[in-house]
Each structure stands twice: as structure tokens, then as C-alpha cells.
Short mmCIF file of C-alpha atoms in Angstrom, two decimals:
data_model
loop_
_atom_site.label_atom_id
_atom_site.label_comp_id
_atom_site.label_asym_id
_atom_site.label_seq_id
_atom_site.Cartn_x
_atom_site.Cartn_y
_atom_site.Cartn_z
CA UNK A 690 -11.55 1.95 17.68
CA UNK A 691 -15.10 2.24 18.93
CA UNK A 692 -15.25 1.90 22.83
CA UNK A 693 -17.22 -1.20 24.10
CA UNK A 694 -20.85 -2.03 22.85
CA UNK A 695 -22.47 -3.49 25.96
CA UNK A 696 -25.23 -5.12 23.77
CA UNK A 697 -21.34 -7.59 22.75
CA UNK A 698 -20.51 -8.10 26.08
CA UNK A 699 -18.19 -5.60 26.01
CA UNK A 700 -17.19 -5.56 22.57
CA UNK A 701 -16.04 -3.03 20.20
CA UNK A 702 -18.32 -3.74 16.93
CA UNK A 703 -15.06 -3.82 15.03
CA UNK A 704 -13.39 -6.53 16.94
CA UNK A 705 -17.16 -8.74 16.55
CA UNK A 706 -17.31 -7.48 12.98
CA UNK A 707 -13.39 -9.00 12.37
CA UNK A 708 -13.68 -11.56 14.84
CA UNK A 709 -17.83 -12.95 15.13
CA UNK A 710 -19.73 -11.24 11.85
CA UNK A 711 -20.18 -14.87 9.96
CA UNK A 712 -17.96 -17.06 10.98
CA UNK A 713 -19.05 -18.25 14.45
CA UNK A 714 -22.06 -17.51 17.40
CA UNK A 715 -21.39 -15.06 20.23
CA UNK A 716 -23.75 -15.06 23.56
CA UNK A 717 -24.40 -12.56 26.42
CA UNK A 718 -26.01 -12.47 29.20
CA UNK A 719 -28.49 -9.53 30.04
CA UNK A 720 -27.43 -8.18 26.99
CA UNK A 721 -29.79 -5.74 25.98
CA UNK A 722 -33.30 -5.70 28.98
CA UNK A 723 -34.74 -2.64 27.22
CA UNK A 724 -36.02 -5.22 25.78
CA UNK A 725 -37.78 -7.32 28.34
CA UNK A 726 -41.29 -7.35 28.46
CA UNK A 727 -41.57 -4.81 25.85
CA UNK A 728 -45.31 -7.76 24.35
CA UNK A 729 -46.49 -9.83 26.33
CA UNK A 730 -47.63 -12.94 24.49
CA UNK A 731 -51.19 -11.84 24.79
CA UNK A 732 -50.12 -8.90 22.15
CA UNK A 733 -48.94 -11.19 19.72
CA UNK A 734 -51.73 -12.77 19.64
CA UNK A 735 -54.30 -10.13 18.74
CA UNK A 736 -51.31 -8.48 16.82
CA UNK A 737 -51.39 -12.23 14.66
CA UNK A 738 -55.05 -11.53 13.26
CA UNK A 739 -54.39 -7.73 12.03
CA UNK A 740 -55.03 -8.27 8.51
CA UNK A 741 -52.09 -6.63 7.67
CA UNK A 742 -49.88 -8.52 9.03
CA UNK A 743 -47.76 -11.12 8.34
CA UNK A 744 -47.56 -13.92 10.02
CA UNK A 745 -47.23 -18.54 10.13
CA UNK A 746 -49.10 -20.64 13.07
CA UNK A 747 -46.96 -23.31 13.13
CA UNK A 748 -47.92 -26.88 14.87
CA UNK A 749 -46.63 -30.23 15.75
CA UNK A 750 -49.03 -33.45 15.74
CA UNK A 751 -49.92 -35.01 18.80
CA UNK A 752 -49.78 -38.38 17.56
CA UNK A 753 -46.69 -37.54 15.74
CA UNK A 754 -44.44 -34.53 16.79
CA UNK A 755 -42.58 -35.27 13.33
CA UNK A 756 -45.30 -34.45 11.00
CA UNK A 757 -45.74 -30.66 11.03
CA UNK A 758 -48.43 -28.11 9.06
CA UNK A 759 -48.25 -24.09 8.60
CA UNK A 760 -50.68 -21.76 8.44
CA UNK A 761 -50.10 -18.41 7.06
CA UNK A 762 -51.89 -15.75 6.86
CA UNK A 763 -54.35 -13.75 7.24
CA UNK A 764 -55.46 -15.79 11.03
CA UNK A 765 -58.24 -15.47 12.15
CA UNK A 766 -59.64 -16.33 15.66
CA UNK A 767 -61.08 -19.95 15.08
CA UNK A 768 -57.17 -20.89 14.51
CA UNK A 769 -55.72 -20.78 17.59
CA UNK A 770 -59.12 -22.86 18.93
CA UNK A 771 -57.59 -26.50 19.51
CA UNK A 772 -54.08 -26.15 19.55
CA UNK A 773 -51.73 -29.29 19.35
CA UNK A 774 -49.99 -29.16 22.70
CA UNK A 775 -46.77 -27.67 20.45
CA UNK A 776 -46.77 -25.16 18.21
CA UNK A 777 -45.12 -21.82 17.09
CA UNK A 778 -46.53 -18.63 16.56
CA UNK A 779 -44.37 -16.08 14.15
CA UNK A 780 -45.26 -13.14 13.17
CA UNK A 781 -43.15 -10.63 10.95
CA UNK A 782 -42.01 -6.84 10.93
CA UNK A 783 -43.13 -6.59 14.66
CA UNK A 784 -40.90 -2.99 14.52
CA UNK A 785 -43.03 -2.02 11.83
CA UNK A 786 -46.19 -1.12 14.89
CA UNK A 787 -44.23 -0.73 18.50
CA UNK A 788 -42.25 2.27 17.96
CA UNK A 789 -40.81 0.71 21.94
CA UNK A 790 -39.19 -1.86 19.59
CA UNK A 791 -38.08 -0.20 16.35
CA UNK A 792 -36.19 2.25 18.47
CA UNK A 793 -34.51 -0.92 19.48
CA UNK A 794 -32.47 -1.09 16.45
CA UNK A 795 -30.39 1.40 17.22
CA UNK A 796 -28.03 -1.41 19.89
CA UNK A 797 -27.04 -2.55 16.45
CA UNK A 798 -25.65 -0.10 14.70
CA UNK A 799 -22.32 -1.08 13.24
CA UNK A 800 -24.28 -2.30 11.34
CA UNK A 801 -25.88 -0.47 8.13
CA UNK A 802 -29.85 -0.05 6.83
CA UNK A 803 -30.19 -0.94 4.68
CA UNK A 804 -29.14 -4.72 5.97
CA UNK A 805 -32.39 -4.96 8.08
CA UNK A 806 -34.78 -7.47 7.47
CA UNK A 807 -36.89 -6.91 10.41
CA UNK A 808 -37.60 -8.03 13.89
CA UNK A 809 -39.67 -10.97 13.58
CA UNK A 810 -41.19 -11.83 17.43
CA UNK A 811 -42.14 -15.81 18.22
CA UNK A 812 -43.67 -16.58 20.56
CA UNK A 813 -44.39 -20.65 22.06
CA UNK A 814 -45.83 -22.44 25.25
CA UNK A 815 -43.26 -24.66 26.54
CA UNK A 816 -42.11 -27.15 23.98
CA UNK A 817 -43.23 -24.82 20.94
CA UNK A 818 -40.37 -25.17 18.86
CA UNK A 819 -40.10 -24.01 14.74
CA UNK A 820 -38.39 -27.33 14.76
CA UNK A 821 -33.49 -27.72 13.12
CA UNK A 822 -33.30 -25.23 10.33
CA UNK A 823 -30.41 -23.11 9.22
CA UNK A 824 -30.49 -19.46 7.66
CA UNK A 825 -29.10 -17.93 4.58
CA UNK A 826 -29.21 -14.49 6.84
CA UNK A 827 -27.92 -13.21 9.74
CA UNK A 828 -29.25 -13.23 12.98
CA UNK A 829 -29.65 -11.90 16.62
CA UNK A 830 -32.50 -13.87 18.69
CA UNK A 831 -33.24 -12.11 22.04
CA UNK A 832 -35.35 -13.18 24.41
CA UNK A 833 -37.89 -10.82 25.53
CA UNK A 834 -40.20 -13.18 27.68
CA UNK A 835 -40.06 -16.49 28.98
CA UNK A 836 -36.92 -19.36 28.32
CA UNK A 837 -36.00 -20.62 25.75
CA UNK A 838 -33.36 -23.42 25.24
CA UNK A 839 -31.33 -23.32 21.60
CA UNK A 840 -28.77 -25.97 20.44
CA UNK A 841 -26.21 -24.75 17.37
CA UNK A 842 -24.82 -27.80 15.30
CA UNK A 843 -22.93 -27.07 12.49
CA UNK A 844 -23.03 -25.16 8.85
CA UNK A 845 -25.23 -25.43 6.75
CA UNK A 846 -25.08 -24.86 2.61
CA UNK A 847 -27.85 -24.74 -0.02
CA UNK A 848 -26.28 -28.64 -1.24
CA UNK A 849 -28.39 -29.56 2.56
CA UNK A 850 -30.87 -32.66 2.30
CA UNK A 851 -33.93 -31.75 4.58
CA UNK A 852 -36.90 -34.14 5.75
CA UNK A 853 -39.13 -34.99 3.15
CA UNK A 854 -42.93 -34.20 3.38
CA UNK A 855 -42.76 -31.14 5.20
CA UNK A 856 -44.00 -27.45 4.81
CA UNK A 857 -41.67 -26.58 6.56
CA UNK A 858 -37.13 -27.18 5.63
CA UNK A 859 -36.34 -29.11 8.50
CA UNK A 860 -32.50 -30.57 9.54
CA UNK A 861 -33.20 -34.61 9.79
CA UNK A 862 -30.49 -34.07 12.66
CA UNK A 863 -28.32 -31.43 14.41
CA UNK A 864 -24.41 -32.10 15.32
CA UNK A 865 -24.91 -29.81 18.37
CA UNK A 866 -21.92 -28.24 19.60
CA UNK A 867 -23.20 -25.23 21.82
CA UNK A 868 -26.71 -25.97 24.36
CA UNK A 869 -27.43 -22.60 27.07
CA UNK A 870 -31.03 -21.79 27.61
CA UNK A 871 -31.63 -18.29 26.64
CA UNK A 872 -33.01 -15.21 29.85
CA UNK A 873 -35.18 -12.23 29.19
CA UNK A 874 -32.79 -9.83 27.40
CA UNK A 875 -30.08 -12.54 26.53
CA UNK A 876 -28.83 -12.15 23.09
CA UNK A 877 -27.59 -15.19 20.68
CA UNK A 878 -26.60 -14.43 17.16
CA UNK A 879 -26.44 -17.11 14.28
CA UNK A 880 -23.76 -16.42 11.70
CA UNK A 881 -25.51 -17.29 8.16
CA UNK A 882 -25.67 -21.34 7.56
CA UNK A 883 -25.29 -22.45 11.25
CA UNK A 884 -28.11 -25.02 11.92
CA UNK A 885 -29.19 -23.90 15.59
CA UNK A 886 -33.33 -25.51 17.51
CA UNK A 887 -35.03 -23.11 19.53
CA UNK A 888 -37.09 -24.99 21.83
CA UNK A 889 -39.48 -23.28 24.20
CA UNK A 890 -38.61 -23.70 28.23
CA UNK A 891 -41.95 -21.80 29.05
CA UNK A 892 -44.02 -19.51 27.53
CA UNK A 893 -41.88 -17.46 25.76
CA UNK A 894 -41.25 -14.87 23.57
CA UNK A 895 -37.99 -14.88 21.43
CA UNK A 896 -37.00 -11.43 19.37
CA UNK A 897 -34.72 -12.16 16.04
CA UNK A 898 -33.58 -9.77 14.57
CA UNK A 899 -32.99 -10.37 11.18
CA UNK A 900 -30.03 -8.99 8.45
CA UNK A 901 -30.41 -10.25 5.30
CA UNK A 902 -28.10 -9.60 2.37
CA UNK A 903 -29.96 -9.05 -1.35
CA UNK A 904 -29.92 -12.09 -3.80
CA UNK A 905 -28.96 -12.02 -7.46
CA UNK A 906 -32.11 -12.92 -8.75
CA UNK A 907 -33.62 -10.05 -7.27
CA UNK A 908 -31.12 -7.50 -8.88
CA UNK A 909 -30.52 -8.54 -11.47
CA UNK A 910 -34.32 -9.36 -12.19
CA UNK A 911 -34.57 -4.61 -11.20
CA UNK A 912 -31.47 -3.95 -13.18
CA UNK A 913 -33.64 -5.35 -16.16
CA UNK A 914 -36.56 -2.74 -15.05
CA UNK A 915 -34.94 -0.11 -15.66
CA UNK A 916 -32.88 -1.30 -18.60
CA UNK A 917 -35.43 -1.50 -20.58
CA UNK A 918 -36.29 1.78 -20.40
CA UNK A 919 -32.90 3.30 -21.81
CA UNK A 920 -33.74 4.96 -25.03
CA UNK A 921 -30.50 3.93 -26.02
CA UNK A 922 -30.14 0.55 -25.01
CA UNK A 923 -32.64 -0.31 -26.55
CA UNK A 924 -30.47 -0.03 -30.44
CA UNK A 925 -29.52 -2.90 -31.52
CA UNK A 926 -24.96 -3.12 -31.30
CA UNK A 927 -22.71 -2.96 -33.67
CA UNK A 928 -22.12 -6.31 -35.45
CA UNK A 929 -18.99 -8.03 -34.96
CA UNK A 930 -15.90 -7.20 -37.29
CA UNK A 931 -16.08 -9.88 -39.19
CA UNK A 932 -13.36 -11.50 -41.11
CA UNK A 933 -14.06 -14.50 -42.20
CA UNK A 934 -16.80 -16.77 -43.35
CA UNK A 935 -18.02 -18.41 -40.07
CA UNK A 936 -21.14 -21.73 -39.87
CA UNK A 937 -24.41 -20.84 -40.85
CA UNK A 938 -26.29 -22.67 -37.88
CA UNK A 939 -22.83 -21.17 -34.82
CA UNK A 940 -22.42 -18.72 -32.18
CA UNK A 941 -18.64 -18.40 -32.18
CA UNK A 942 -17.02 -17.90 -29.19
CA UNK A 943 -14.96 -14.97 -30.04
CA UNK A 944 -18.92 -13.75 -31.18
CA UNK A 945 -20.63 -15.52 -27.66
CA UNK A 946 -18.01 -13.02 -26.14
CA UNK A 947 -18.17 -9.50 -27.75
CA UNK A 948 -21.66 -10.92 -26.98
CA UNK A 949 -21.60 -11.27 -23.25
CA UNK A 950 -18.10 -8.08 -22.82
CA UNK A 951 -21.14 -5.72 -23.90
CA UNK A 952 -23.76 -6.75 -21.65
CA UNK A 953 -21.40 -6.46 -18.95
CA UNK A 954 -20.09 -3.01 -19.99
CA UNK A 955 -22.84 -1.80 -20.47
CA UNK A 956 -23.74 -2.76 -16.41
CA UNK A 957 -20.72 -1.21 -15.35
CA UNK A 958 -20.78 1.63 -17.24
CA UNK A 959 -24.68 2.65 -16.34
CA UNK A 960 -26.20 4.62 -13.85
CA UNK A 961 -28.90 2.81 -14.16
CA UNK A 962 -27.62 -0.25 -12.37
CA UNK A 963 -27.14 2.51 -9.06
CA UNK A 964 -30.53 3.50 -9.55
CA UNK A 965 -32.10 0.03 -9.95
CA UNK A 966 -29.50 -1.73 -6.91
CA UNK A 967 -30.81 1.72 -4.61
CA UNK A 968 -34.41 1.78 -5.71
CA UNK A 969 -34.30 -1.92 -4.32
CA UNK A 970 -32.83 -2.06 -1.45
CA UNK A 971 -34.53 0.52 -0.05
CA UNK A 972 -38.20 -0.92 -0.87
CA UNK A 973 -39.53 -1.53 2.29
CA UNK A 974 -40.49 -5.93 2.35
CA UNK A 975 -43.90 -5.64 4.33
CA UNK A 976 -45.60 -2.57 1.81
CA UNK A 977 -48.80 -2.62 3.56
CA UNK A 978 -47.42 -2.04 7.01
CA UNK A 979 -46.64 1.47 5.50
CA UNK A 980 -49.21 3.26 7.26
CA UNK A 981 -51.49 6.07 4.77
CA UNK A 982 -50.06 9.77 5.95
CA UNK A 983 -52.20 12.14 6.64
CA UNK A 984 -52.04 14.61 4.34
CA UNK A 985 -50.20 17.83 5.60
CA UNK A 986 -49.21 20.91 4.63
CA UNK A 987 -46.78 23.42 5.03
CA UNK A 988 -48.34 25.96 7.00
CA UNK A 989 -49.68 22.65 8.99
CA UNK A 990 -45.18 22.37 9.85
CA UNK A 991 -45.08 25.60 11.07
CA UNK A 992 -47.78 25.77 13.56
CA UNK A 993 -45.21 22.91 15.89
CA UNK A 994 -41.77 24.36 14.78
CA UNK A 995 -40.39 24.69 18.33
CA UNK A 996 -42.58 22.81 20.25
CA UNK A 997 -41.02 19.52 20.53
CA UNK A 998 -41.28 17.47 18.14
CA UNK A 999 -38.62 15.51 16.55
CA UNK A 1000 -38.57 13.89 13.20
CA UNK A 1001 -37.74 10.35 12.29
CA UNK A 1002 -37.76 7.56 9.96
CA UNK A 1003 -41.23 6.24 9.71
CA UNK A 1004 -40.48 2.54 10.56
CA UNK A 1005 -42.06 0.56 7.77
CA UNK A 1006 -40.08 2.62 6.31
CA UNK A 1007 -36.48 2.29 4.15
CA UNK A 1008 -34.81 6.38 3.91
CA UNK A 1009 -31.33 5.42 2.40
CA UNK A 1010 -28.19 7.73 0.78
CA UNK A 1011 -25.18 7.54 -1.36
CA UNK A 1012 -22.81 10.04 -2.85
CA UNK A 1013 -23.19 10.65 -5.90
CA UNK A 1014 -19.56 13.45 -7.41
CA UNK A 1015 -20.36 16.39 -4.99
CA UNK A 1016 -23.67 15.57 -3.82
CA UNK A 1017 -26.04 12.66 -1.11
CA UNK A 1018 -28.35 11.35 -3.16
CA UNK A 1019 -31.80 10.17 -1.40
CA UNK A 1020 -34.15 7.12 -1.46
CA UNK A 1021 -37.08 5.67 0.03
CA UNK A 1022 -39.20 3.65 -0.21
CA UNK A 1023 -38.11 3.03 -3.82
CA UNK A 1024 -37.88 6.35 -5.16
CA UNK A 1025 -35.65 9.19 -5.80
CA UNK A 1026 -36.35 12.27 -4.97
CA UNK A 1027 -35.04 15.69 -4.42
CA UNK A 1028 -34.75 17.67 -1.23
CA UNK A 1029 -32.79 21.18 -1.01
CA UNK A 1030 -29.17 21.95 -0.49
CA UNK A 1031 -30.67 23.03 3.06
CA UNK A 1032 -32.32 20.27 3.86
CA UNK A 1033 -28.95 17.44 2.96
CA UNK A 1034 -27.40 17.64 6.64
CA UNK A 1035 -30.54 17.15 8.35
CA UNK A 1036 -32.01 14.11 6.36
CA UNK A 1037 -28.43 11.88 5.88
CA UNK A 1038 -28.14 12.14 9.81
CA UNK A 1039 -32.22 10.45 10.51
CA UNK A 1040 -30.73 8.28 8.03
CA UNK A 1041 -28.26 7.55 10.62
CA UNK A 1042 -30.69 6.42 12.51
CA UNK A 1043 -31.16 10.00 14.69
CA UNK A 1044 -34.04 11.30 15.44
CA UNK A 1045 -33.40 15.30 14.28
CA UNK A 1046 -35.53 18.44 16.98
CA UNK A 1047 -38.46 20.36 14.92
CA UNK A 1048 -36.63 23.33 15.45
CA UNK A 1049 -36.98 26.95 14.20
CA UNK A 1050 -33.86 25.32 11.94
CA UNK A 1051 -37.28 23.75 9.31
CA UNK A 1052 -38.90 27.35 8.96
CA UNK A 1053 -36.90 27.83 5.77
CA UNK A 1054 -39.81 27.08 2.83
CA UNK A 1055 -38.43 25.03 1.30
CA UNK A 1056 -36.60 22.33 3.45
CA UNK A 1057 -40.01 22.73 4.86
CA UNK A 1058 -41.32 21.06 1.71
CA UNK A 1059 -39.55 19.01 1.58
CA UNK A 1060 -40.50 17.80 4.78
CA UNK A 1061 -43.88 17.69 4.10
CA UNK A 1062 -43.47 15.38 0.22
CA UNK A 1063 -41.66 12.58 3.03
CA UNK A 1064 -43.51 12.74 5.67
CA UNK A 1065 -46.97 12.56 2.88
CA UNK A 1066 -45.21 9.49 2.02
CA UNK A 1067 -44.85 8.13 5.07
CA UNK A 1068 -40.64 8.24 4.91
CA UNK A 1069 -40.65 10.60 8.29
CA UNK A 1070 -42.87 10.39 11.01
CA UNK A 1071 -43.55 13.47 13.53
CA UNK A 1072 -43.41 12.32 17.08
CA UNK A 1073 -44.79 13.62 20.08
CA UNK A 1074 -43.50 15.35 22.80
CA UNK A 1075 -45.63 12.57 25.14
CA UNK A 1076 -43.91 9.97 22.72
CA UNK A 1077 -40.50 9.96 23.08
#
């Protein structure tokens, strides 16, 4: 049993996962005080104008607040002129642009990295919101600045109806059973499907730590692309054993079952599907936010060994591993790559969220070549001593 966690209000990760995760909400006061004032409203507005950032400006008309408009990035300064009374700015993947925000993922070590989506920030003046809605993913809502009132309602699903004629998927009503105001540092966990409605009590910033599962369509798409390049699977199947004459225009139940079985067996027993899923899970969602690395060489790295640098995952990238036979296979940003056996333990620790001291244990040329490759691919980064 793990230790109680402040971010979960003093319960253990095991208790949270068994009682709350994907089941019911959890409110924790002062759960994450570290997030307070990491960013302020002007920081978010400025970032939203960056052409590489994914952002949305959501407005409610002054004359009819039930009428909404949405402007997606790229946003320009003119978009913030003559705003209505009620509006909200959403900026995705704030953890890719703020190192301090990316460090906040470490507060949730009980959910694996591959489930992470991003940290979105929502800025709104008093009264601003994105309406009554629900999401298909888990989210921890953390107040970073100002105050926001949250109401929670009924569980929703794919059959839930939305308000017609609006650019957002808004719910016509909510059966409210939770009504609380979050102050800076407070956290509210909302499971998938639970309707919620947040309204700014004053000028505020709310951070949404999203954990999303992949969908079947994306996994099938990735798998089909991989299988299309597999020579063995491009050969025709052996025909079913035929003992009687069939109708010319029919695929009978036995034939259909045979074809389906062949497809499912190949998928079940093929390494290609494993590779396709790992590629998908390790792809960065916001590719434009992955920085272009300055090319570095092995000799450059040797010069900074034991100077206080740390090696860690680039915040905009993904690094995952999976067990294969008696070794680990590593995936970064959608690609499988080979590393030396000497580097496996250290790289596993980095993938698990640690920042590793770049010291004399990295003097091996094989390890340095691995590190150079991962740095040049922007999968890893070197954190200078002054930026810890």
C-alpha cells in the first residue's frame, strides 16, 4: 500500500483508483498549492497569440447569452478587441510551454504517462464559462488563479442530446448535485461522462489535467497502415474447405466466420499490432509544440558531464517502453529506437518521470551516442543547473 497523497486529500493512490477513478468526483481543498500563480492571465493571453499554440476563443453574445461563437487558432490581437461581457480563452498543452507546469504531472504518478493528454488552461473574466457539458476523458480541474464555481450533474453518454445550432456540445440542462467554489490550489476530479459547469467568480485561470484513452478507430487506422506494409499479410488466404456447392451470389455464414477468424487471428498473433499501438501511444498530440533541437555531438556532451546538468523527457514529447522477451523496447514520438544495454536502466527511469544527473555514469561512448540521438530528436532534453 502506498503512502497517503496530499493531492488526493490524504488518501492513498490505491484508494483513489478503487473508489473514485472513472466512478465519482473528488474535491480536495489546497491539493496543489504549487500551481498558484505559475501563470497569470496576461501570460495566457500572450501565449494564445503564438502561431504554434492551439487555442480557442469562446464568446457569448451580450444580447443573447445562449448564443455562442468559437474562434480557433491562429488568434490575433484583433480577436481580443471589442469582446462581449462573457468570454473564455482556452489554451491547449500549456505544459509544453511552461516547464513549471510540466513538472506538475509528477503530482499524479499513479496514472501512467501514456494516458496523459495535456494540461489545458482556461482563462475567463467574471461570469465567463464554456457552458454545461461533459467529456469522454478523466480530468483533474485545478484552480491556479482567482475563483471558479463548479456544478456537477448527471452522467452522460453517446446517447445524450445537445443544444441544437451551437458550435459547442452544450447540455440543455443539468441535474445539479454538487455546487462548490474552487480557490487557488483546490482540485476537483471529474470522471468521464459526468456533466459539469464552471463559471468564473472573478478573473481566473483553471488548469485541466486531462487523461484520455485512445479510440478504436484510431487504433484500427494505425494497425491497418502497419499491416498494409507486411509482405506475408498481402498474400491471399487459403480457401475454406469446400464440400458442397454454394449459391453463386452468397457468402454463407461459414465462409464469413472463416474470413473473420483469419483476420482476428492474424491481429491477435501479429507483432505488427503491438508496434502500431505503441507508435500511436507514443505520438505527441501537438506535434507543432515539439521544439526543433539544436544538433549536438558526442564530444559536446562530454564537455558537460559532471557540471550539474540533468537529463529528462522533453515536455512536448513522449517516451514509453514495453517489455519484449527479456528486454525493454523504447518508443519516442511514434518511433521505435534501439539503445545500448548499458543505457536501459537510466532511460527507463527517465521514461518513468525522473530527471537523471548527467554525470560520469554517462562516459561510455555507446550511451553518449544514444543520448545524442534522443536529444537531436527532441525526445530528451538537458536541464541546466540554473533551471532546476
